[in-house]
Protein backbone atom coordinates (compact mmCIF):
# COMPACT_ATOMS: atom_id res chain seq x y z
CA MET A 1 -21.21 1.72 -8.02
CA ASN A 2 -18.80 3.14 -10.62
CA GLU A 3 -15.23 1.94 -10.49
CA PRO A 4 -12.42 4.51 -10.73
CA ARG A 5 -11.04 5.03 -14.21
CA GLY A 6 -7.84 6.68 -15.31
CA SER A 7 -4.18 5.81 -15.04
CA ILE A 8 -1.59 5.10 -12.41
CA PHE A 9 2.10 5.52 -13.13
CA PHE A 10 4.97 3.31 -12.02
CA VAL A 11 8.24 5.28 -11.96
CA ARG A 12 11.60 3.61 -11.48
CA HIS A 13 14.14 5.85 -9.79
CA ALA A 14 16.73 7.52 -12.03
CA LYS A 15 20.37 6.45 -12.26
CA ALA A 16 21.94 6.27 -8.81
CA GLN A 17 25.43 6.45 -7.40
CA ALA A 18 27.45 3.25 -7.46
CA LYS A 19 27.35 0.94 -4.50
CA GLY A 20 30.25 1.76 -2.25
CA SER A 21 30.78 2.55 1.37
CA ARG A 22 27.20 3.80 1.79
CA ASP A 23 24.25 1.63 2.72
CA ASP A 24 22.11 0.88 -0.32
CA TRP A 25 19.17 2.97 0.96
CA ALA A 26 21.42 6.05 1.23
CA ARG A 27 22.61 6.18 -2.38
CA GLY A 28 21.50 9.33 -4.19
CA LEU A 29 21.14 10.10 -7.88
CA THR A 30 24.14 10.82 -10.05
CA PRO A 31 24.34 14.25 -11.74
CA THR A 32 23.66 12.50 -15.06
CA GLY A 33 20.69 10.65 -13.57
CA ARG A 34 19.25 13.92 -12.27
CA ARG A 35 19.73 15.73 -15.58
CA ARG A 36 18.26 12.96 -17.72
CA PHE A 37 15.26 12.43 -15.48
CA ARG A 38 14.60 16.16 -15.21
CA THR A 39 14.46 16.34 -19.04
CA HIS A 40 12.27 13.21 -19.28
CA ALA A 41 9.91 14.37 -16.53
CA ALA A 42 9.50 17.83 -18.09
CA LYS A 43 8.45 16.30 -21.43
CA TRP A 44 6.21 13.69 -19.79
CA ALA A 45 4.50 16.25 -17.53
CA LYS A 46 3.09 18.07 -20.57
CA THR A 47 0.69 15.17 -21.23
CA ALA A 48 0.17 13.65 -17.78
CA HIS A 49 -2.01 14.98 -14.99
CA LEU A 50 -1.08 13.81 -11.51
CA ARG A 51 -3.03 14.06 -8.29
CA GLY A 52 -0.13 12.87 -6.16
CA ILE A 53 3.22 11.14 -5.90
CA ALA A 54 4.11 8.35 -3.48
CA THR A 55 7.71 7.24 -3.12
CA SER A 56 10.01 4.77 -1.47
CA PRO A 57 11.85 6.25 1.52
CA TRP A 58 15.20 5.40 -0.09
CA VAL A 59 17.20 8.50 -1.07
CA ARG A 60 17.41 7.89 -4.83
CA ALA A 61 13.65 7.34 -5.07
CA VAL A 62 12.85 10.45 -3.01
CA GLN A 63 15.14 12.53 -5.22
CA THR A 64 13.45 11.13 -8.35
CA ALA A 65 10.01 11.87 -6.87
CA GLU A 66 11.03 15.44 -6.04
CA ILE A 67 12.15 16.02 -9.63
CA LEU A 68 8.82 14.61 -10.84
CA ALA A 69 6.93 16.85 -8.40
CA GLY A 70 8.77 19.89 -9.72
CA ALA A 71 7.97 18.98 -13.32
CA THR A 72 4.28 18.41 -12.60
CA GLY A 73 3.75 21.32 -10.23
CA LEU A 74 2.93 19.18 -7.20
CA ASP A 75 4.09 20.43 -3.82
CA GLU A 76 3.93 17.21 -1.83
CA VAL A 77 5.59 13.83 -2.10
CA ARG A 78 4.23 11.08 0.16
CA ILE A 79 6.82 8.67 1.61
CA CYS A 80 5.48 5.09 1.70
CA ALA A 81 7.33 2.15 3.24
CA GLU A 82 5.41 -0.16 0.88
CA LEU A 83 7.66 1.14 -1.93
CA SER A 84 10.99 0.45 -0.21
CA GLY A 85 13.65 -1.48 -2.08
CA ASP A 86 12.97 -4.66 -0.16
CA PRO A 87 12.42 -7.76 -2.31
CA GLY A 88 9.11 -9.58 -2.19
CA ILE A 89 6.86 -6.55 -1.71
CA ALA A 90 5.04 -6.56 -5.06
CA ALA A 91 1.69 -7.45 -3.48
CA LYS A 92 2.04 -4.57 -0.98
CA ILE A 93 2.74 -2.17 -3.86
CA VAL A 94 -0.38 -3.36 -5.72
CA GLN A 95 -2.44 -2.86 -2.55
CA LEU A 96 -1.03 0.67 -2.16
CA VAL A 97 -1.77 1.50 -5.81
CA ARG A 98 -5.37 0.38 -5.37
CA GLN A 99 -5.72 2.56 -2.28
CA LEU A 100 -4.22 5.62 -3.99
CA GLY A 101 -6.33 5.29 -7.13
CA PRO A 102 -6.03 6.98 -10.50
CA GLY A 103 -3.81 9.98 -11.06
CA TRP A 104 -0.99 8.86 -8.77
CA ALA A 105 2.63 8.09 -9.56
CA VAL A 106 4.51 5.58 -7.40
CA VAL A 107 8.31 5.84 -7.38
CA GLY A 108 10.32 2.79 -6.43
CA HIS A 109 12.84 0.12 -7.28
CA ASN A 110 13.23 -3.00 -9.36
CA PRO A 111 12.55 -5.85 -9.30
CA SER A 112 9.63 -5.15 -6.94
CA LEU A 113 8.15 -2.30 -9.01
CA ALA A 114 8.14 -4.30 -12.27
CA LEU A 115 6.74 -7.34 -10.48
CA ALA A 116 3.97 -5.21 -8.95
CA ALA A 117 3.02 -3.72 -12.34
CA ALA A 118 2.89 -7.22 -13.84
CA LEU A 119 0.85 -8.53 -10.90
CA ALA A 120 -1.62 -5.64 -11.21
CA CYS A 121 -2.11 -6.52 -14.90
CA GLY A 122 -2.45 -10.26 -14.23
CA LEU A 123 0.87 -11.05 -15.93
CA LYS A 124 3.79 -13.19 -14.79
CA ARG A 125 6.20 -10.48 -15.98
CA LEU A 126 6.10 -7.25 -17.92
CA PRO A 127 6.57 -7.49 -21.71
CA VAL A 128 8.88 -4.44 -21.49
CA LYS A 129 11.86 -3.60 -19.31
CA LEU A 130 11.34 -0.96 -16.63
CA LYS A 131 14.63 0.92 -17.03
CA LYS A 132 16.03 3.44 -14.56
CA GLY A 133 14.18 6.73 -14.89
CA SER A 134 11.32 5.25 -16.92
CA ILE A 135 7.61 5.89 -16.38
CA LEU A 136 5.13 3.10 -17.00
CA GLU A 137 1.43 3.88 -17.37
CA LEU A 138 -1.22 1.40 -16.29
CA ARG A 139 -4.77 2.22 -17.35
CA ILE A 140 -7.44 1.43 -14.79
CA GLY A 141 -10.55 -0.02 -16.39
CA ARG A 142 -13.60 -2.09 -15.59
CA ASP A 143 -11.58 -5.32 -15.87
CA GLY A 144 -8.58 -4.14 -13.84
CA TYR A 145 -5.27 -2.70 -14.96
CA ALA A 146 -3.79 -2.72 -18.46
CA LEU A 147 -0.33 -1.70 -19.60
CA THR A 148 -0.64 1.25 -21.98
CA ARG A 149 2.74 2.88 -22.48
CA LEU A 150 6.29 3.19 -21.29
């Protein structure tokens, strides 16, 4: 049986509002975060082909996913609890990524997103920093996942 090939993309939410009187899950993107990610996503979308986007239910991640959907021409964003900002969920994220397969972007939070990408590649930690608003590509091959670009 042939294994799926292609890429999966790990997207860290764009710059969010400062912690304040709101619960952490309710913080949205800043105007600067929106603008910068919109520009980044528009450039990135010219070379990437997505089948779908899955996102954390937290507001800043959903807003980032919606910007990405607009840039890539996708109409639907799937909300997945496995991508919430809760610590210790890296293994659940890897399981979700395997279920989704190639051509999907997952939008979430650090440190869980970076830990999941490292775990998927068989690493203790990523050799690069997953900054806010960045998109990390993992190539799916016969031997598993490999980091290809940030």
